[in-house]
Short mmCIF file of C-alpha atoms in Angstrom, two decimals:
data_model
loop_
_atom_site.label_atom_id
_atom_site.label_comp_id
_atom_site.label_asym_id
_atom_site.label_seq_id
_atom_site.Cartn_x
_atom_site.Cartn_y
_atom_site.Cartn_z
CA UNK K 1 -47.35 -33.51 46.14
CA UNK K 2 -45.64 -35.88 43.87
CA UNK K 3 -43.13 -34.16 41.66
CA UNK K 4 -42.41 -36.29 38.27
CA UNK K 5 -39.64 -34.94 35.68
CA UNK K 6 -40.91 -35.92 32.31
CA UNK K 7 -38.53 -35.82 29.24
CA UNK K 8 -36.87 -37.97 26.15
CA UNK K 9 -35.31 -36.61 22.88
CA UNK K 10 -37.10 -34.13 20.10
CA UNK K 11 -39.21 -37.17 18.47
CA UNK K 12 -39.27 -40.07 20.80
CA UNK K 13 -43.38 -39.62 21.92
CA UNK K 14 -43.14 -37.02 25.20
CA UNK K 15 -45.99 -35.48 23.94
CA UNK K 16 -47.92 -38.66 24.08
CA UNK K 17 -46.45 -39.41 27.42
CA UNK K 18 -47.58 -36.04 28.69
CA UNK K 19 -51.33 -36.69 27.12
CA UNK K 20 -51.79 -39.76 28.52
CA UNK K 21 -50.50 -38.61 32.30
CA UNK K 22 -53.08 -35.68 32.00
CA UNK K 23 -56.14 -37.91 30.66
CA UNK K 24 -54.87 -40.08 34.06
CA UNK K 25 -55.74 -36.66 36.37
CA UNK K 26 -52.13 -35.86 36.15
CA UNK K 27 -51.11 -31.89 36.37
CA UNK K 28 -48.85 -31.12 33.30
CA UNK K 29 -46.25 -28.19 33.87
CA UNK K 30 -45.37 -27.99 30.23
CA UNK K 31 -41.75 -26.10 30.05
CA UNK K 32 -41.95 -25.07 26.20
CA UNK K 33 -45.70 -23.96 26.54
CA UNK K 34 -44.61 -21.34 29.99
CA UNK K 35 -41.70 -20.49 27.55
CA UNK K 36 -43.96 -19.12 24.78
CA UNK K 37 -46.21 -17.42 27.54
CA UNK K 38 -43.92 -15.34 28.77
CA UNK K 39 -42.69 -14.09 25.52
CA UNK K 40 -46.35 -13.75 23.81
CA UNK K 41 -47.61 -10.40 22.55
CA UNK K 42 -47.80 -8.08 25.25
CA UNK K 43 -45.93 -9.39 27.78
CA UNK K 44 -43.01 -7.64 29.88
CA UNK K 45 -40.80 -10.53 28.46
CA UNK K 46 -41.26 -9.61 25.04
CA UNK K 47 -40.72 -6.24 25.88
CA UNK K 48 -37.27 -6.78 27.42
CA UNK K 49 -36.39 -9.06 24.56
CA UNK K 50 -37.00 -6.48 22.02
CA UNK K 51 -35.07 -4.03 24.00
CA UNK K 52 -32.30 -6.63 24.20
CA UNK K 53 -31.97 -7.78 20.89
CA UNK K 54 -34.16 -5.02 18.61
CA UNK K 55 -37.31 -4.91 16.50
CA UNK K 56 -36.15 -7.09 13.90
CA UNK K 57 -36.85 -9.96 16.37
CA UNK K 58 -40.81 -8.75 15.58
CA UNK K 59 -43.11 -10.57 12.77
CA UNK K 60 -45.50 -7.98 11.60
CA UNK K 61 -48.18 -9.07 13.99
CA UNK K 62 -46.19 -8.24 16.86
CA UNK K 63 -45.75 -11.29 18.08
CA UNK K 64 -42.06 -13.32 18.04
CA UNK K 65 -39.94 -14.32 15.53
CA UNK K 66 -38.09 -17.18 16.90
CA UNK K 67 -36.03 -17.87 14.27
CA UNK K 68 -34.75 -14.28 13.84
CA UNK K 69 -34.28 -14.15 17.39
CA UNK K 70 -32.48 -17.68 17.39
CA UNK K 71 -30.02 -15.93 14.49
CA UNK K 72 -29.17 -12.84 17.17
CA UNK K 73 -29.25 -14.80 20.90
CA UNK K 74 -27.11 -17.78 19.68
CA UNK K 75 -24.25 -15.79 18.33
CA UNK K 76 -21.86 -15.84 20.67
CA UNK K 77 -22.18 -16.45 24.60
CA UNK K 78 -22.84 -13.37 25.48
CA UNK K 79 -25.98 -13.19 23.85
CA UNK K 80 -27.15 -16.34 24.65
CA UNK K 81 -26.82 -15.16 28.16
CA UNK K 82 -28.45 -12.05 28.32
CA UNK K 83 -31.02 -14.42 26.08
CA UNK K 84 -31.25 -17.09 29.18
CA UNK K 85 -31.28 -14.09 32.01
CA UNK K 86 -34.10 -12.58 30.56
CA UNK K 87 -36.76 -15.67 29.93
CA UNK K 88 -35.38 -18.44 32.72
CA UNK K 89 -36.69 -15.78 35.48
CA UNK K 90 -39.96 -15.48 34.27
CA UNK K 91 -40.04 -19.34 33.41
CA UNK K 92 -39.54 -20.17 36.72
CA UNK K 93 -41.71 -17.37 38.54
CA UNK K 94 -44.48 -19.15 36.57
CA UNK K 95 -43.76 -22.71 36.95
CA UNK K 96 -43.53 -21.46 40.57
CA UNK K 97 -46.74 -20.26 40.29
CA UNK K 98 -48.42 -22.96 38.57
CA UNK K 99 -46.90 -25.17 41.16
CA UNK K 100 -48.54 -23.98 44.03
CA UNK K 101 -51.99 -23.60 42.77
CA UNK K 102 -51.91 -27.31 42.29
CA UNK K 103 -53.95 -29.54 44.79
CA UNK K 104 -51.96 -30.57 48.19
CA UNK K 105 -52.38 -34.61 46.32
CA UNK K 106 -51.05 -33.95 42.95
CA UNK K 107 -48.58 -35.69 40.64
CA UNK K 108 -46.84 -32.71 39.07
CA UNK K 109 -45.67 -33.70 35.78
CA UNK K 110 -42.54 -31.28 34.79
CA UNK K 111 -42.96 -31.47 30.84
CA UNK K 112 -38.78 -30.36 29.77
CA UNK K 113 -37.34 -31.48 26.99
CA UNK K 114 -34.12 -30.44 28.21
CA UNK K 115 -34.37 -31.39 31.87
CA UNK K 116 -31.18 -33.93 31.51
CA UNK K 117 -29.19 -31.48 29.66
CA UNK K 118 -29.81 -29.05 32.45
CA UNK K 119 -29.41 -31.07 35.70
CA UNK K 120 -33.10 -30.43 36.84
CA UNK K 121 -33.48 -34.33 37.72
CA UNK K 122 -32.37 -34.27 41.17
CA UNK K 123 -35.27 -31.74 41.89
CA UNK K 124 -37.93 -34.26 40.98
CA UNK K 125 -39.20 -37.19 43.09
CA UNK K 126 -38.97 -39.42 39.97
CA UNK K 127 -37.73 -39.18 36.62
CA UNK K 128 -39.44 -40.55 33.47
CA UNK K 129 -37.88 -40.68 30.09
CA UNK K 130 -39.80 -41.98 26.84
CA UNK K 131 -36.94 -43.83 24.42
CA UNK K 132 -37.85 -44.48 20.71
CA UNK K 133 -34.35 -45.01 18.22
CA UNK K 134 -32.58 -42.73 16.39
CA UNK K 135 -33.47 -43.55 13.04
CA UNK K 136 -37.47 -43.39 14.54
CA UNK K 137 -37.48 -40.27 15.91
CA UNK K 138 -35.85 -38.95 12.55
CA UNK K 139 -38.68 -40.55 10.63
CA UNK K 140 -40.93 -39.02 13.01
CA UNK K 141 -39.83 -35.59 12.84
CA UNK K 142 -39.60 -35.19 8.82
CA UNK K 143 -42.91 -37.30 7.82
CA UNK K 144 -44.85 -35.24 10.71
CA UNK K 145 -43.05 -32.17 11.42
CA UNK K 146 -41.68 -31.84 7.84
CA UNK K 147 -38.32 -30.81 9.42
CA UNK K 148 -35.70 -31.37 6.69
CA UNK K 149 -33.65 -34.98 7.75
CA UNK K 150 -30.12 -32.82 8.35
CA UNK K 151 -31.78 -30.84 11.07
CA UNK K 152 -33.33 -33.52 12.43
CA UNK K 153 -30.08 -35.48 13.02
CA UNK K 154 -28.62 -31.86 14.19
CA UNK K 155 -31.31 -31.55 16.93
CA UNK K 156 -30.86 -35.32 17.68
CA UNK K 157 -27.04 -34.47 18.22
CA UNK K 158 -27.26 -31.78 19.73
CA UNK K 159 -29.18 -33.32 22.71
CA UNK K 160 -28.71 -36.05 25.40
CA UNK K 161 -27.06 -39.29 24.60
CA UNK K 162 -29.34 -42.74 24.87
CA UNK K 163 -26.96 -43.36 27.74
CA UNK K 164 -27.40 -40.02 29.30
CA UNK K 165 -30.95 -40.69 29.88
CA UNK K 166 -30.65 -44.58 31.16
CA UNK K 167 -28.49 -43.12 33.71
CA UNK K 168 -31.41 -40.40 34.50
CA UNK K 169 -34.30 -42.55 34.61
CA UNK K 170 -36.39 -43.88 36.90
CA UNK K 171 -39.21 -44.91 34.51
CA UNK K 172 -37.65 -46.14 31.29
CA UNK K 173 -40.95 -45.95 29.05
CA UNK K 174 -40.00 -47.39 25.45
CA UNK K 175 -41.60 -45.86 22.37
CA UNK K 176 -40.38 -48.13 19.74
CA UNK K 177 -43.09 -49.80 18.96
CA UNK K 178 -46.98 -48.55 18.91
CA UNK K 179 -48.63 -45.86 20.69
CA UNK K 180 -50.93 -47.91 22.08
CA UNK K 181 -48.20 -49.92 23.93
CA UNK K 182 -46.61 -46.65 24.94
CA UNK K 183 -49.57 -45.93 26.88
CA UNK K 184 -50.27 -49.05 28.42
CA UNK K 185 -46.45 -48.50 29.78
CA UNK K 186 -47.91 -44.86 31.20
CA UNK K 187 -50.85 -46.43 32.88
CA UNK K 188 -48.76 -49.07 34.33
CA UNK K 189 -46.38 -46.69 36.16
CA UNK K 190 -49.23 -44.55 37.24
CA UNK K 191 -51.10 -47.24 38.53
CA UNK K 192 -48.39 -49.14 40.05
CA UNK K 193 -45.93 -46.46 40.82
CA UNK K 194 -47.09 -42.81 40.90
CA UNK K 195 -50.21 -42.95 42.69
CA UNK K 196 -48.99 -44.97 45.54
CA UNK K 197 -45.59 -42.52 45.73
CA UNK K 198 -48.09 -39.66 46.13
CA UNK K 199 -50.21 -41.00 48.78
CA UNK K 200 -47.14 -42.56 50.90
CA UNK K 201 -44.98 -39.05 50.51
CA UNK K 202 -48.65 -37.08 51.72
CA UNK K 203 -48.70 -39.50 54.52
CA UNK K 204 -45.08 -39.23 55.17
CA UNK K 205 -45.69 -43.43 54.88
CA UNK K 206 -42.61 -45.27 53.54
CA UNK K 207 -43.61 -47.62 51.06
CA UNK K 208 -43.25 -51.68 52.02
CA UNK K 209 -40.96 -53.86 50.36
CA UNK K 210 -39.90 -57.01 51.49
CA UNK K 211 -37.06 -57.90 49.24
CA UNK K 212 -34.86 -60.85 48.43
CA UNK K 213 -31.13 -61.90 48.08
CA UNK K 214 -30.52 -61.61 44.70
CA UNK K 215 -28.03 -61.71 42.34
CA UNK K 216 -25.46 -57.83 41.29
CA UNK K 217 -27.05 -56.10 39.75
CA UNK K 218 -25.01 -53.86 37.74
CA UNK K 219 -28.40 -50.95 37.51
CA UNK K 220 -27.04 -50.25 41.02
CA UNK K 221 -24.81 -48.19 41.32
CA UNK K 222 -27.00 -45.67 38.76
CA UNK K 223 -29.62 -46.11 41.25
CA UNK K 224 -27.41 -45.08 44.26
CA UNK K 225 -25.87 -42.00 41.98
CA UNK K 226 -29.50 -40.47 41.39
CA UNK K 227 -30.52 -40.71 45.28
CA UNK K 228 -27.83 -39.23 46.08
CA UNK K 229 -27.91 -36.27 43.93
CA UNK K 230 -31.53 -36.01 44.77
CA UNK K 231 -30.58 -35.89 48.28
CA UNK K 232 -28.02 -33.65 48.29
CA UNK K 233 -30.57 -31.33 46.46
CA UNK K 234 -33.08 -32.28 49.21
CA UNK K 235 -30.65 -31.72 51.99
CA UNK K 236 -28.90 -28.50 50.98
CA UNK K 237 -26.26 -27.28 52.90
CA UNK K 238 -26.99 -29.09 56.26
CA UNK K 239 -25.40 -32.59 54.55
CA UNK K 240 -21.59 -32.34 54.51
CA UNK K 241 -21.44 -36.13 52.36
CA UNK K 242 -23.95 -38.31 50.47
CA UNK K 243 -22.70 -41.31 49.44
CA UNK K 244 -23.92 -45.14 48.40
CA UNK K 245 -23.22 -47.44 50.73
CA UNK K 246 -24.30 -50.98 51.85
CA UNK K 247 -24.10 -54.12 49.62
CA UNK K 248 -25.36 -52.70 46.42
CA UNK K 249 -22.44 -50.42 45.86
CA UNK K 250 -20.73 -53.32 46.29
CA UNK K 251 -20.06 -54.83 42.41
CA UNK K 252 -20.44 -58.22 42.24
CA UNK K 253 -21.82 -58.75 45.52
CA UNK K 254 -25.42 -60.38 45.99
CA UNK K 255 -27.91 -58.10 48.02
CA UNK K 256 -31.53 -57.76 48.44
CA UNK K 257 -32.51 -54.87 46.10
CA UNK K 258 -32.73 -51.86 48.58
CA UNK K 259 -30.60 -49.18 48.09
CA UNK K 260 -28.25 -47.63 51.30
CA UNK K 261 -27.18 -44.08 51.36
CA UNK K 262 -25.43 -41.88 54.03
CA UNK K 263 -26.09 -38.44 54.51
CA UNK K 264 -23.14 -37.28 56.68
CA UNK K 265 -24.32 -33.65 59.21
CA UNK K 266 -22.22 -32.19 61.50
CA UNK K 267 -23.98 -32.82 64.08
CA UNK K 268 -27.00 -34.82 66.42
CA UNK K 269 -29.03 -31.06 65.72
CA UNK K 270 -28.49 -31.25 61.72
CA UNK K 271 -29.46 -35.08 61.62
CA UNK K 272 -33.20 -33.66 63.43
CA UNK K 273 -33.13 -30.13 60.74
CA UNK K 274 -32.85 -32.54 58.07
CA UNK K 275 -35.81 -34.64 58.92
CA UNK K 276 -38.15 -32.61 57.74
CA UNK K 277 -36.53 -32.00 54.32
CA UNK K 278 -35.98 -35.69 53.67
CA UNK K 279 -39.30 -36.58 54.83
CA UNK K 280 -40.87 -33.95 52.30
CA UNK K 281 -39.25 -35.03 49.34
CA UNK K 282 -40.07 -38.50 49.55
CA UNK K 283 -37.89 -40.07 52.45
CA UNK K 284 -39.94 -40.28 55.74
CA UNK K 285 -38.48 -40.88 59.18
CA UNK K 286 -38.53 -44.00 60.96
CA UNK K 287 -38.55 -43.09 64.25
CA UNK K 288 -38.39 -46.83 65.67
CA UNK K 289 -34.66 -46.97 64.67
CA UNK K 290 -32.10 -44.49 66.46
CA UNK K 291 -29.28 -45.90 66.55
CA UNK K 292 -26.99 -48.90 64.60
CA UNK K 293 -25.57 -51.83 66.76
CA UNK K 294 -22.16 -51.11 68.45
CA UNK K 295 -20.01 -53.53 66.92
CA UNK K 296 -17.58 -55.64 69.88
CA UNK K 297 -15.23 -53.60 71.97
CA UNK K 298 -17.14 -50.77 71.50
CA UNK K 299 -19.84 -48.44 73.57
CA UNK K 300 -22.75 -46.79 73.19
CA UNK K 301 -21.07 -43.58 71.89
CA UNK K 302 -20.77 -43.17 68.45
CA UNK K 303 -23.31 -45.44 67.02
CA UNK K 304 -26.58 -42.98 67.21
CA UNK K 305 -28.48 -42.28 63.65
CA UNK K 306 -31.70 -41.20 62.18
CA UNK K 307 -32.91 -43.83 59.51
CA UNK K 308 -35.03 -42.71 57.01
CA UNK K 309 -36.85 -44.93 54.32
CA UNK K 310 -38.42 -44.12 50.44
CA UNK K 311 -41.93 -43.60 49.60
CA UNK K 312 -40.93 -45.11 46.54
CA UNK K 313 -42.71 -48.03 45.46
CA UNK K 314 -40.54 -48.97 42.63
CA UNK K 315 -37.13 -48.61 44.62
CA UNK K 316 -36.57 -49.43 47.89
CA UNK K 317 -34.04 -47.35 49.99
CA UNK K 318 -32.80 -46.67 52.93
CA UNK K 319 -31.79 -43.27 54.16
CA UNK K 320 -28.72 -43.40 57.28
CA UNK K 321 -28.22 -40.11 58.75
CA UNK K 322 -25.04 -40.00 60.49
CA UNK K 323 -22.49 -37.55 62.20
CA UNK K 324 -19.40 -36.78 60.40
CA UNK K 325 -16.57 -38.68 62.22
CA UNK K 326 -19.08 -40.80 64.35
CA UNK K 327 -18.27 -44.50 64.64
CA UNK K 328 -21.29 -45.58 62.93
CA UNK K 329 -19.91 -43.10 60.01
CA UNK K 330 -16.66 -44.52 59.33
CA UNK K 331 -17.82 -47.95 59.71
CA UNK K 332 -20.53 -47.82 56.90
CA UNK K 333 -17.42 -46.26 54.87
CA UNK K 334 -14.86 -48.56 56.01
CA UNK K 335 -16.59 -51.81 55.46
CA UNK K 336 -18.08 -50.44 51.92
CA UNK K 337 -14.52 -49.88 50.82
CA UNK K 338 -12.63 -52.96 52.38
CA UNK K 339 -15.46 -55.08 50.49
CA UNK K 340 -14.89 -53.48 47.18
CA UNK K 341 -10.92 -53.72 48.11
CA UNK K 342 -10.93 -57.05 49.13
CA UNK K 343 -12.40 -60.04 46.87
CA UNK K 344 -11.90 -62.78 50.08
CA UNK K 345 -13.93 -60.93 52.39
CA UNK K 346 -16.29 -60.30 49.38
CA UNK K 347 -16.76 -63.75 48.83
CA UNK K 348 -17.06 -64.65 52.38
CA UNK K 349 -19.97 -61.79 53.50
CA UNK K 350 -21.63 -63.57 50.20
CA UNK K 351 -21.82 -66.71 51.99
CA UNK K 352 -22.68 -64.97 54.88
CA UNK K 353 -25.38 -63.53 53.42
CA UNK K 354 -26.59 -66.95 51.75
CA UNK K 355 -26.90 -68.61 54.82
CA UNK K 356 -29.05 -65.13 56.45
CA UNK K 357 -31.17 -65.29 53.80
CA UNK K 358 -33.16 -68.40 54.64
CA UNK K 359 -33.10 -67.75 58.39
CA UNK K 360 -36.18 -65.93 59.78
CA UNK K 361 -34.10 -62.75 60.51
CA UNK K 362 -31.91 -61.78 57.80
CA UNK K 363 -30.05 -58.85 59.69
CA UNK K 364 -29.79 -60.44 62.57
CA UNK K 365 -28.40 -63.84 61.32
CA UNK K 366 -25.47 -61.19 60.45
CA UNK K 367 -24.62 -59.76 63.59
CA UNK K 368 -21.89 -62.07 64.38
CA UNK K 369 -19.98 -61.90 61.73
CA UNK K 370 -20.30 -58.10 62.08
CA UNK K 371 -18.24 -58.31 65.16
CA UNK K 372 -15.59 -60.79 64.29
CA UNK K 373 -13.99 -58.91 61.79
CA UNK K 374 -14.76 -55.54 62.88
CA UNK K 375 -11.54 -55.05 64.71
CA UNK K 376 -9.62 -56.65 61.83
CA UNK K 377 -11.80 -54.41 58.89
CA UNK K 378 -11.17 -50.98 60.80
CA UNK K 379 -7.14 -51.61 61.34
CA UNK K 380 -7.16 -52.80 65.26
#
């Protein structure tokens, strides 16, 4: 299944992000709903809570006093600790649950408000933040919520930066206009992104993308730091490196929009354990592709890889799997680096690339300049 991180600040329109996704078949894991579950009237959690923090936490129905348990938990660290080991647990044993009673073809949507805050992005296939202006979401929350304007701008504050999220997102959906809009923006991405992401990652399919030589692109290098935290979640400890490589990590290099990442294993085993983890979470296998080209004066040895390629629609990528110390593994280092390092050679792989661009195979018009300065990039 498709697993989609959903969040944006107190105000900016998640809710009608969330609404929309579920009208569009859509299975909504809504964080702050499980949280008030497992603390209802009843329930073990509230038990432990009121043997944690006492009675006085207790309206006279029974049920939860938030704020009077807010007062107590948020004291010092301590208690906001033995606050967080008490309800995360259960949180997650029922969005655990809730996850795998879903349908084998589902796009999960993981309703958290906090999900930047708390690093939960890289867990998700795709990320989707709804963005509406400061000075909105304050209107919002005192005309609708009646929340007095200084907590408002607390809350605001308190939370994720504008810039925080950019850097998050996958799906930038902006709110600062109508609702209507908003939702055509939701029905775009579902139609055009999430749907087809679900089907390729359930037929381990990656997607097809035939991209151009364009112009930097300075959205990048953001790109290339998500994928890799999502694979380094996806690849646990059998990935020793992830890092961006290629000519989009490049700045001010032109490249064709597909993103390059290395995921450096110990060894020819690793590259086939992590396989099936990549392939899972959204990066299937292409099996056709084993090994890169030895560059001049070398063999054979050295140069053997798994490639792996996104489901994703929206962003192509491609996923080199490489032993640590290998040829092939320094190289895609090396020549990242002395690019970066070195604004001639920059400028003279750009016309390289020019020139590959309008011939009918754009790696292979490449090849030969490849192997000319090979020997003088790696220090022979």
């Amino acid at each position: 299944m498709l697993r989609v991180g959903l969040t944006g600040g107190i105000g900016a329109g998640k809710s009608t992000v969330s609404k929309v996704l579920d009208e569009l078949g859509a299975v909504i894991i809504d964080a702050d709903q499980i949280a008030r579950e497992v603390v209802a009237p009843g329930t073990a959690g509230l038990r432990r809570l009121v043997a944690a923090f006492g009675s006085e936490i207790l309206l006279g129905d029974g049920s939860l006093n938030r704020p009077a348990l807010a007062a107590k938990a948020f004291k010092d660290d301590e208690s906001r600790l033995k606050l967080n080991s008490i309800v995360h647990p259960l949180v997650g044993r029922r969005t655990a649950e809730l996850s795998e009673s879903a349908p084998e073809n589902a796009i999960l949507v993981h309703d958290i408000p906090l999900l930047i805050e708390n690093g939960i992005g890289p867990t998700c296939n795709l990320v989707m933040v709804v963005h509406a202006e400061t000075e909105q979401r304050v209107q919002r929350l005192t005309r609708l919520r009646g929340m007095p304007e200084e907590d408002a701008r607390a809350r605001i504050a308190a939370q994720a930066t504008d810039e925080e999220r950019r850097l998050a997102a996958d799906i930038w959906l902006d709110n600062t206009r109508s609702e209507q809009q908003l939702a055509a923006q939701v029905r775009d991405a579902w139609t055009s992104r999430l749907v087809p992401f679900e089907e390729n990652v359930r037929m381990r399919r990656a997607a097809t993308a035939q991209p151009e030589l364009c112009s930097p692109d300075a959205s990048w290098a953001a790109v290339g730091a998500r994928l890799v935290k999502r694979l380094q979640f996806l690849a646990g400890g059998l990935a020793q490196r992830v890092e961006h490589i290629g000519s989009t990590a490049v700045p001010e290099l032109p490249a064709r929009d597909v993103i390059d990442l290395q995921v450096s294993v110990e060894s020819t085993v690793a590259a086939d354990e992590i396989a099936p983890l990549l392939e899972a979470g959204g990066f299937p296998r292409r099996t056709d592709i084993t090994s890169d080209n030895p560059r001049a004066g070398s063999g054979p040895e050295g140069w053997e890889k798994r490639l792996h390629a996104s489901a994703d629609p929206g962003q192509p990528a491609h996923v080199h799997v490489r032993v640590t110390g290998s040829l092939g593994e320094r190289y895609a280092i090396v020549f990242r680096d002395w690019l970066r390092s070195d604004a001639a050679a920059r400028a003279e792989y750009a016309g390289i690339k020019q020139r590959a661009a309008v011939s009918p195979d754009y790696s292979d018009a490449k090849e030969q300049w490849f192997d000319a300065v090979y020997s003088r990039m790696m220090g022979n």
